PDB file of C-alpha atoms and ligand atoms in Angstrom:
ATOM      1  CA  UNK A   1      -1.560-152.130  52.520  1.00  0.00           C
ATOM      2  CA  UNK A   2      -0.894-150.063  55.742  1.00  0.00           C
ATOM      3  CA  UNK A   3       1.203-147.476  56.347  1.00  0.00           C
ATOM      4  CA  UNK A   4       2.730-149.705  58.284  1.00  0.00           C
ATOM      5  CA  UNK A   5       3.442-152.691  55.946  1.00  0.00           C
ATOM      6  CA  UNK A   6       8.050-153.206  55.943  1.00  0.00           C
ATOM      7  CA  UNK A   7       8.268-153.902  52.204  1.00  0.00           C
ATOM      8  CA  UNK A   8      12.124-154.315  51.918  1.00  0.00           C
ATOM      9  CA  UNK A   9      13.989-157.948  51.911  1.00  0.00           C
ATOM     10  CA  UNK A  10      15.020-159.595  54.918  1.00  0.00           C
ATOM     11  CA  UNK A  11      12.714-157.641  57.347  1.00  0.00           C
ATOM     12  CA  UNK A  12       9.496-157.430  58.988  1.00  0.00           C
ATOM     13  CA  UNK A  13       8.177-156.894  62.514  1.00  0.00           C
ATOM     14  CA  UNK A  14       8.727-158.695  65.397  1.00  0.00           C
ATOM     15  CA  UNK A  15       5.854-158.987  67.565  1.00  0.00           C
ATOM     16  CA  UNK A  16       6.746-159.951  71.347  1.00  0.00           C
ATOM     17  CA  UNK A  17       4.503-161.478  73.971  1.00  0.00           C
ATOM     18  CA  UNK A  18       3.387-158.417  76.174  1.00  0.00           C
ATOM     19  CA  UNK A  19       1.556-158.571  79.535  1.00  0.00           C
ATOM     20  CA  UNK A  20       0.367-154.950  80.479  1.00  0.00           C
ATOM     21  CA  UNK A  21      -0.337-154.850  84.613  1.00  0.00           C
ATOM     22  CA  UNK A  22      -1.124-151.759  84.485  1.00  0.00           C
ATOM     23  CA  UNK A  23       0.068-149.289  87.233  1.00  0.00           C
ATOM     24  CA  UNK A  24       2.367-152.396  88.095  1.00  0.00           C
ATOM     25  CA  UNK A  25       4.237-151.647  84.410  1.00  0.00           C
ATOM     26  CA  UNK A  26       4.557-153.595  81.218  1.00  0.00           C
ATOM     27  CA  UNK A  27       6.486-156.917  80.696  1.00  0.00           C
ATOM     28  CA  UNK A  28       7.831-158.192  77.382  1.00  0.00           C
ATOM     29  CA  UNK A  29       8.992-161.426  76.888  1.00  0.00           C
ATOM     30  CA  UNK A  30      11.489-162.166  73.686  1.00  0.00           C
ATOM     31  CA  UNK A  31      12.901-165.999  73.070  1.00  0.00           C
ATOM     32  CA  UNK A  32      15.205-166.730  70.966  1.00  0.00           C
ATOM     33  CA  UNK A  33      14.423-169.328  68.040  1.00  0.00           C
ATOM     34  CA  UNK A  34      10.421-168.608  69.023  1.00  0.00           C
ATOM     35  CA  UNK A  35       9.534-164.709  69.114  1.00  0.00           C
ATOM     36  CA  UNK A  36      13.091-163.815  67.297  1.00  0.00           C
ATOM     37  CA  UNK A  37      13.436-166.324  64.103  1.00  0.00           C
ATOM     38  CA  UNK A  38      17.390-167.074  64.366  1.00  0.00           C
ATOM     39  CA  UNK A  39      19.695-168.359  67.609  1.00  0.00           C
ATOM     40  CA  UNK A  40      20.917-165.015  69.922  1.00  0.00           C
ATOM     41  CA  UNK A  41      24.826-165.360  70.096  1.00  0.00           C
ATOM     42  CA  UNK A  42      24.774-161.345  71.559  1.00  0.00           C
ATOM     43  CA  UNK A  43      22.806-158.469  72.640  1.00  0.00           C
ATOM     44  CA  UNK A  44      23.512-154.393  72.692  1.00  0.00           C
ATOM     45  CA  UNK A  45      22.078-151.534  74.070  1.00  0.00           C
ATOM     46  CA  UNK A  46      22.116-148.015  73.013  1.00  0.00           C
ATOM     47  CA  UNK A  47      21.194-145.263  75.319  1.00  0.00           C
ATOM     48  CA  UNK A  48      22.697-141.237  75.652  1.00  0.00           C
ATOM     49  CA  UNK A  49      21.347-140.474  72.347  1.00  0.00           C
ATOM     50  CA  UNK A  50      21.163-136.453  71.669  1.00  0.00           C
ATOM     51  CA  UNK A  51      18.184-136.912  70.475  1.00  0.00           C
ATOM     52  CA  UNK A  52      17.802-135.350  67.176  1.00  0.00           C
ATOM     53  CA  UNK A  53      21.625-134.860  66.657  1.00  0.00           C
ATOM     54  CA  UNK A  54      21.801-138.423  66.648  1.00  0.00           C
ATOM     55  CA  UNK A  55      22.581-140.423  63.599  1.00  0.00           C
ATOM     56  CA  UNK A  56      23.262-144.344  64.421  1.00  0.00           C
ATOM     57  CA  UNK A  57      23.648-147.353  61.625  1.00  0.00           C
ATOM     58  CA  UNK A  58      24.834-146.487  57.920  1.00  0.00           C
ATOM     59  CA  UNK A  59      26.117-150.031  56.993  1.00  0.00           C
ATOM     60  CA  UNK A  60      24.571-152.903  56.320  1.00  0.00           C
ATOM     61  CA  UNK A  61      25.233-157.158  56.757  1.00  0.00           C
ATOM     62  CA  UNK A  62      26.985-159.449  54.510  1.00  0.00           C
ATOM     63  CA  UNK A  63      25.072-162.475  56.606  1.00  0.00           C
ATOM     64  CA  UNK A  64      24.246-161.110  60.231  1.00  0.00           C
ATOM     65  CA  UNK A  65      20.863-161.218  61.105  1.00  0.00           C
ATOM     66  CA  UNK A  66      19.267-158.784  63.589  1.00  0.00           C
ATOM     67  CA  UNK A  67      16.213-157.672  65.375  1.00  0.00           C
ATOM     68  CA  UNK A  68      16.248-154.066  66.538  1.00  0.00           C
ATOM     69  CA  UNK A  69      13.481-152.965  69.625  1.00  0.00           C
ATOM     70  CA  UNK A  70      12.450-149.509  70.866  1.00  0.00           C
ATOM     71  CA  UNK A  71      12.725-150.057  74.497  1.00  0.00           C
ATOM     72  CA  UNK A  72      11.283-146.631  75.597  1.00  0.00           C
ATOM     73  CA  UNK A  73      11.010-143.283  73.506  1.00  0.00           C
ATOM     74  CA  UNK A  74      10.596-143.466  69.934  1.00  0.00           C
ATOM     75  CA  UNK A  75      12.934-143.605  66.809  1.00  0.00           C
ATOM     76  CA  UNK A  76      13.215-142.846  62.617  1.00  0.00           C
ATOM     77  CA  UNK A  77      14.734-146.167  61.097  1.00  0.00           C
ATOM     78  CA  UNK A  78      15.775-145.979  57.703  1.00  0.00           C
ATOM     79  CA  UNK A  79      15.955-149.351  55.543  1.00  0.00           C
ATOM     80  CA  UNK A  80      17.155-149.903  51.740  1.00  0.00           C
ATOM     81  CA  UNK A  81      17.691-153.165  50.003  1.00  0.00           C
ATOM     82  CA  UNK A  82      19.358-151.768  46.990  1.00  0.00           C
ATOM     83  CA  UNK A  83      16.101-151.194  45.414  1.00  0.00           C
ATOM     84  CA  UNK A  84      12.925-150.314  47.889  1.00  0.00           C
ATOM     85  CA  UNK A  85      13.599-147.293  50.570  1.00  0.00           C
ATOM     86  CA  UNK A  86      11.196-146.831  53.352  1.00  0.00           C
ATOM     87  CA  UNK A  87      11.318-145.023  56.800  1.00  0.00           C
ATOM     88  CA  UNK A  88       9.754-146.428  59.697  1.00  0.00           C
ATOM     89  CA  UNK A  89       8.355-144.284  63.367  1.00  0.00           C
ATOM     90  CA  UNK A  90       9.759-147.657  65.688  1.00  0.00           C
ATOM     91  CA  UNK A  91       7.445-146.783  69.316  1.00  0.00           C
ATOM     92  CA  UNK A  92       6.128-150.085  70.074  1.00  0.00           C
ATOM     93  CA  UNK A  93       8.137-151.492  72.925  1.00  0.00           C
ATOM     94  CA  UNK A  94       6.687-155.139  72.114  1.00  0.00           C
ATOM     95  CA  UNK A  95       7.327-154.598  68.337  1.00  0.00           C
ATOM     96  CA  UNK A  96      10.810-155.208  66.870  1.00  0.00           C
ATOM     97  CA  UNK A  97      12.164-155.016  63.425  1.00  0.00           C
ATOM     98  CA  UNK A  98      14.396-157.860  61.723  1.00  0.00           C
ATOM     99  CA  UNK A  99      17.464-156.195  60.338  1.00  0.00           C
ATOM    100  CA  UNK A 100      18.837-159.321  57.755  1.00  0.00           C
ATOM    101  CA  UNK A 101      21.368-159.181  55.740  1.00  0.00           C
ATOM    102  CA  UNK A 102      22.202-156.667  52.346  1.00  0.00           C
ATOM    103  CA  UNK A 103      20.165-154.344  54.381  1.00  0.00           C
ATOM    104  CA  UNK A 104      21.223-150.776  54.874  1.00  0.00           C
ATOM    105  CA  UNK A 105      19.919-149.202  57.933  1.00  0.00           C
ATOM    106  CA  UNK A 106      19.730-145.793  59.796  1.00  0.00           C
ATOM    107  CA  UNK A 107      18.654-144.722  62.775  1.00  0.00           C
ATOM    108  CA  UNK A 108      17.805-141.297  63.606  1.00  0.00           C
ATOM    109  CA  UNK A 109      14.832-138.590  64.740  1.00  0.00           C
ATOM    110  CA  UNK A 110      15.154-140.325  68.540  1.00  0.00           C
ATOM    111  CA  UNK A 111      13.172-138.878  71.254  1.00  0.00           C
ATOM    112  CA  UNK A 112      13.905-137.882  74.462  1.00  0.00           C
ATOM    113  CA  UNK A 113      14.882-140.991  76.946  1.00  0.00           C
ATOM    114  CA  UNK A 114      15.402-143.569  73.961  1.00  0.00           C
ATOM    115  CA  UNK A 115      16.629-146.767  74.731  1.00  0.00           C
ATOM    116  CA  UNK A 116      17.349-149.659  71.704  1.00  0.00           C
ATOM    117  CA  UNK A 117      18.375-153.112  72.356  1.00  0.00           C
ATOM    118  CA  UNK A 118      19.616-155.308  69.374  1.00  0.00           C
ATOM    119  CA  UNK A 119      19.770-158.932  69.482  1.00  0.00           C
ATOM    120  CA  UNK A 120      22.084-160.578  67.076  1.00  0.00           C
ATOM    121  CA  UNK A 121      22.910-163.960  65.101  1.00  0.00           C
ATOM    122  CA  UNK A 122      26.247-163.836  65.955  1.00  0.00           C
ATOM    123  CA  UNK A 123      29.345-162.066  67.536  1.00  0.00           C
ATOM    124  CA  UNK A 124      30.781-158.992  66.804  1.00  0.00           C
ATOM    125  CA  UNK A 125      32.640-158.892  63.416  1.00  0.00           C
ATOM    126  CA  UNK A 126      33.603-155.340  61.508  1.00  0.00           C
ATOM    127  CA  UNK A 127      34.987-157.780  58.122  1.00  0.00           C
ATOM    128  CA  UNK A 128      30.987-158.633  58.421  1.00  0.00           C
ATOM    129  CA  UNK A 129      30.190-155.186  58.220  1.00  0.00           C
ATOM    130  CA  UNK A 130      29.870-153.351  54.483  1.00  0.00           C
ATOM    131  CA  UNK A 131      29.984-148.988  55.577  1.00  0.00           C
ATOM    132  CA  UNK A 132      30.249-147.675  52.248  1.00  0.00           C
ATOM    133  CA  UNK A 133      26.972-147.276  50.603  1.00  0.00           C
ATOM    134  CA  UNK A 134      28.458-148.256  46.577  1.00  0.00           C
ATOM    135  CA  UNK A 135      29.755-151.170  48.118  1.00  0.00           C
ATOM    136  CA  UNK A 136      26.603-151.999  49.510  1.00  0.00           C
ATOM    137  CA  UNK A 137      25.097-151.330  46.117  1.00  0.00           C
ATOM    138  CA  UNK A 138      27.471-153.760  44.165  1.00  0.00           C
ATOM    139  CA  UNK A 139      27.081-156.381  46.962  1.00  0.00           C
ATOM    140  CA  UNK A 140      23.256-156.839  46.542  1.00  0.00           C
ATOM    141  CA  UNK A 141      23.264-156.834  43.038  1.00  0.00           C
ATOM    142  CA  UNK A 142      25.962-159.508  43.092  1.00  0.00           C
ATOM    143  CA  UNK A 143      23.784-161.848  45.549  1.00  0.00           C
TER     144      UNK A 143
HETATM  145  P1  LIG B 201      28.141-149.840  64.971  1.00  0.00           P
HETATM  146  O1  LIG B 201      27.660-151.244  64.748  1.00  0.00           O
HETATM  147  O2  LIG B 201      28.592-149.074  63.775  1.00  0.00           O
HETATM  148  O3  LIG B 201      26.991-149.024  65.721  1.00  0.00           O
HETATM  149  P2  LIG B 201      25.534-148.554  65.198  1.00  0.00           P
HETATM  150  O4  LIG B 201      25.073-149.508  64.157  1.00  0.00           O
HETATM  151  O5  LIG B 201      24.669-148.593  66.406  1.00  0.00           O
HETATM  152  O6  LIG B 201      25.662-147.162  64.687  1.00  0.00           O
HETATM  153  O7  LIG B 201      29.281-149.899  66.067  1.00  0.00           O
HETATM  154  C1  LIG B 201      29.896-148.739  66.592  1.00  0.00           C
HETATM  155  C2  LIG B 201      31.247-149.114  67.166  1.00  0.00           C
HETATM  156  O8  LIG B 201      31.100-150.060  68.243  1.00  0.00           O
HETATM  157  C3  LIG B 201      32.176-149.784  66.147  1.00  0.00           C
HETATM  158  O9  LIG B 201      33.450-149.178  66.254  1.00  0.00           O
HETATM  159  C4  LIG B 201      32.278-151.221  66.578  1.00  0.00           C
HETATM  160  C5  LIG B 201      31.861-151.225  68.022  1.00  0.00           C
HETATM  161  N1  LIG B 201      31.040-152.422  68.358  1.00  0.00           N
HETATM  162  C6  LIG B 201      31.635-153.493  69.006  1.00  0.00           C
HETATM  163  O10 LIG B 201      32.828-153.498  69.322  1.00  0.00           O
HETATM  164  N2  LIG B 201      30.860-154.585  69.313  1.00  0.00           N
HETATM  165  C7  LIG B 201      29.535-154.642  68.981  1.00  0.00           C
HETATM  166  O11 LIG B 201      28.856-155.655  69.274  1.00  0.00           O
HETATM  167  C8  LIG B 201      28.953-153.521  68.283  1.00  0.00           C
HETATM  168  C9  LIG B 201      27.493-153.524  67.885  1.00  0.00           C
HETATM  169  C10 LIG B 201      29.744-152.433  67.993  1.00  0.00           C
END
Protein backbone atom coordinates (compact mmCIF):
# COMPACT_ATOMS: atom_id res chain seq x y z
CA UNK A 1 0.00 0.00 0.00
CA UNK A 2 1.28 3.55 -0.91
CA UNK A 3 1.28 6.45 0.84
CA UNK A 4 -0.89 7.38 -1.50
CA UNK A 5 -3.64 4.68 -1.39
CA UNK A 6 -7.57 6.92 -0.35
CA UNK A 7 -8.82 4.23 2.04
CA UNK A 8 -12.14 5.93 3.14
CA UNK A 9 -15.76 5.04 1.47
CA UNK A 10 -17.01 6.71 -1.44
CA UNK A 11 -13.61 8.06 -2.71
CA UNK A 12 -10.66 7.48 -4.74
CA UNK A 13 -8.68 9.35 -7.39
CA UNK A 14 -9.66 10.59 -10.45
CA UNK A 15 -7.20 10.29 -13.07
CA UNK A 16 -7.79 12.74 -16.18
CA UNK A 17 -6.47 12.43 -19.70
CA UNK A 18 -3.38 14.86 -19.78
CA UNK A 19 -1.44 15.98 -22.88
CA UNK A 20 1.82 17.85 -21.72
CA UNK A 21 3.17 20.22 -24.90
CA UNK A 22 5.60 21.32 -23.15
CA UNK A 23 6.62 25.07 -23.32
CA UNK A 24 3.13 25.26 -25.17
CA UNK A 25 1.44 24.26 -21.45
CA UNK A 26 -0.53 21.33 -20.20
CA UNK A 27 -4.11 20.30 -21.28
CA UNK A 28 -6.52 18.20 -19.22
CA UNK A 29 -9.44 16.81 -20.49
CA UNK A 30 -12.41 15.70 -17.85
CA UNK A 31 -15.90 14.05 -19.32
CA UNK A 32 -18.52 13.55 -17.54
CA UNK A 33 -19.97 9.85 -17.21
CA UNK A 34 -16.23 8.69 -18.67
CA UNK A 35 -13.20 10.31 -16.62
CA UNK A 36 -15.79 11.53 -13.69
CA UNK A 37 -18.12 8.32 -12.77
CA UNK A 38 -21.62 10.25 -12.26
CA UNK A 39 -23.61 12.96 -14.75
CA UNK A 40 -22.17 16.89 -14.05
CA UNK A 41 -25.41 18.96 -13.24
CA UNK A 42 -22.72 21.99 -11.88
CA UNK A 43 -19.28 23.13 -11.50
CA UNK A 44 -17.40 25.68 -8.84
CA UNK A 45 -14.33 27.30 -8.53
CA UNK A 46 -12.46 28.48 -5.59
CA UNK A 47 -9.69 30.92 -5.88
CA UNK A 48 -8.42 34.07 -3.23
CA UNK A 49 -7.50 31.57 -0.73
CA UNK A 50 -5.09 33.14 2.17
CA UNK A 51 -3.24 30.49 1.89
CA UNK A 52 -2.60 28.95 5.16
CA UNK A 53 -5.40 30.95 6.97
CA UNK A 54 -7.66 29.17 4.85
CA UNK A 55 -10.00 26.56 6.10
CA UNK A 56 -12.72 25.41 3.30
CA UNK A 57 -15.31 22.22 3.64
CA UNK A 58 -16.39 20.90 7.24
CA UNK A 59 -19.67 19.13 6.14
CA UNK A 60 -20.28 16.34 4.42
CA UNK A 61 -23.25 14.76 1.70
CA UNK A 62 -26.38 13.05 2.47
CA UNK A 63 -26.30 11.79 -1.48
CA UNK A 64 -24.20 14.42 -3.56
CA UNK A 65 -21.45 13.09 -5.26
CA UNK A 66 -18.31 15.12 -6.07
CA UNK A 67 -14.93 15.20 -7.61
CA UNK A 68 -12.61 17.87 -6.25
CA UNK A 69 -9.23 18.95 -8.66
CA UNK A 70 -6.15 21.01 -7.77
CA UNK A 71 -6.04 23.25 -10.69
CA UNK A 72 -2.68 24.98 -9.84
CA UNK A 73 -0.85 25.22 -6.34
CA UNK A 74 -1.28 22.56 -3.94
CA UNK A 75 -3.75 21.72 -1.04
CA UNK A 76 -4.27 19.53 2.59
CA UNK A 77 -7.71 17.63 2.13
CA UNK A 78 -9.02 16.08 5.04
CA UNK A 79 -11.55 13.00 4.63
CA UNK A 80 -13.50 10.87 7.44
CA UNK A 81 -16.17 8.32 6.88
CA UNK A 82 -17.18 8.00 10.44
CA UNK A 83 -14.57 5.49 10.99
CA UNK A 84 -11.11 5.83 8.78
CA UNK A 85 -9.37 9.54 8.85
CA UNK A 86 -6.71 10.29 6.38
CA UNK A 87 -5.12 13.55 4.98
CA UNK A 88 -4.21 13.86 1.53
CA UNK A 89 -1.18 16.62 -0.27
CA UNK A 90 -3.87 17.13 -3.62
CA UNK A 91 -0.88 18.70 -6.44
CA UNK A 92 -1.68 16.74 -9.40
CA UNK A 93 -3.58 18.96 -11.76
CA UNK A 94 -4.75 15.73 -13.82
CA UNK A 95 -5.61 13.90 -10.52
CA UNK A 96 -8.96 14.52 -8.79
CA UNK A 97 -10.53 13.11 -5.74
CA UNK A 98 -14.27 11.72 -5.57
CA UNK A 99 -15.94 13.36 -2.63
CA UNK A 100 -19.33 10.79 -2.24
CA UNK A 101 -21.60 10.92 0.07
CA UNK A 102 -21.37 10.48 4.35
CA UNK A 103 -18.02 11.92 3.67
CA UNK A 104 -16.65 14.69 5.80
CA UNK A 105 -14.14 16.80 4.13
CA UNK A 106 -11.64 19.70 4.78
CA UNK A 107 -9.62 21.62 2.93
CA UNK A 108 -6.78 23.50 4.16
CA UNK A 109 -2.63 24.03 4.10
CA UNK A 110 -3.24 25.78 0.34
CA UNK A 111 -0.34 27.23 -1.35
CA UNK A 112 0.25 30.25 -2.89
CA UNK A 113 -1.91 30.78 -6.33
CA UNK A 114 -4.39 27.76 -5.55
CA UNK A 115 -7.11 27.26 -7.71
CA UNK A 116 -9.93 24.16 -7.04
CA UNK A 117 -12.67 23.33 -9.32
CA UNK A 118 -15.48 20.91 -8.10
CA UNK A 119 -17.74 19.16 -10.35
CA UNK A 120 -20.96 17.99 -8.90
CA UNK A 121 -23.97 15.38 -9.27
CA UNK A 122 -26.36 17.82 -8.84
CA UNK A 123 -27.46 21.48 -8.01
CA UNK A 124 -26.89 23.39 -5.18
CA UNK A 125 -28.90 22.25 -2.08
CA UNK A 126 -27.88 23.39 1.78
CA UNK A 127 -31.02 20.65 3.19
CA UNK A 128 -28.34 18.22 1.27
CA UNK A 129 -25.70 19.46 3.29
CA UNK A 130 -25.03 17.80 7.06
CA UNK A 131 -22.33 20.87 8.95
CA UNK A 132 -22.36 19.52 12.28
CA UNK A 133 -19.84 16.87 12.77
CA UNK A 134 -22.31 14.53 15.57
CA UNK A 135 -24.78 14.72 13.04
CA UNK A 136 -22.55 13.48 10.58
CA UNK A 137 -21.58 10.79 13.04
CA UNK A 138 -25.24 9.53 13.69
CA UNK A 139 -25.99 9.77 9.92
CA UNK A 140 -23.33 7.17 8.82
CA UNK A 141 -23.96 4.89 11.41
CA UNK A 142 -27.66 4.99 10.53
CA UNK A 143 -26.90 4.18 6.65
P1 LIG B 1 -19.71 25.55 0.98
O1 LIG B 1 -20.21 24.41 0.15
O2 LIG B 1 -19.83 25.42 2.46
O3 LIG B 1 -18.19 25.84 0.59
P2 LIG B 1 -16.86 24.95 0.83
O4 LIG B 1 -17.25 23.52 0.88
O5 LIG B 1 -15.99 25.25 -0.34
O6 LIG B 1 -16.23 25.42 2.09
O7 LIG B 1 -20.45 26.86 0.47
C1 LIG B 1 -20.15 28.15 0.98
C2 LIG B 1 -21.33 29.06 0.72
O8 LIG B 1 -21.58 29.19 -0.69
C3 LIG B 1 -22.63 28.55 1.34
O9 LIG B 1 -23.26 29.64 2.00
C4 LIG B 1 -23.49 28.14 0.17
C5 LIG B 1 -22.91 28.85 -1.01
N1 LIG B 1 -22.91 27.99 -2.23
C6 LIG B 1 -23.90 28.18 -3.19
O10 LIG B 1 -24.78 29.04 -3.07
N2 LIG B 1 -23.89 27.39 -4.31
C7 LIG B 1 -22.94 26.42 -4.49
O11 LIG B 1 -22.96 25.71 -5.52
C8 LIG B 1 -21.94 26.23 -3.46
C9 LIG B 1 -20.87 25.17 -3.60
C10 LIG B 1 -21.97 27.04 -2.35
Amino acid sequence: MSDNDILVKNSGWVPLKQFDDGRDGMLCILEAQRDIPFEIKRIYYITNLQNARSLRGKHAHKTLWQAIFCISGSFLLGLDDGITRQEIQVWRNDQGVLLGPGLWHTMTGFSGGCVLMVVASDYYDESEYIRNYDEFVKFVRTS
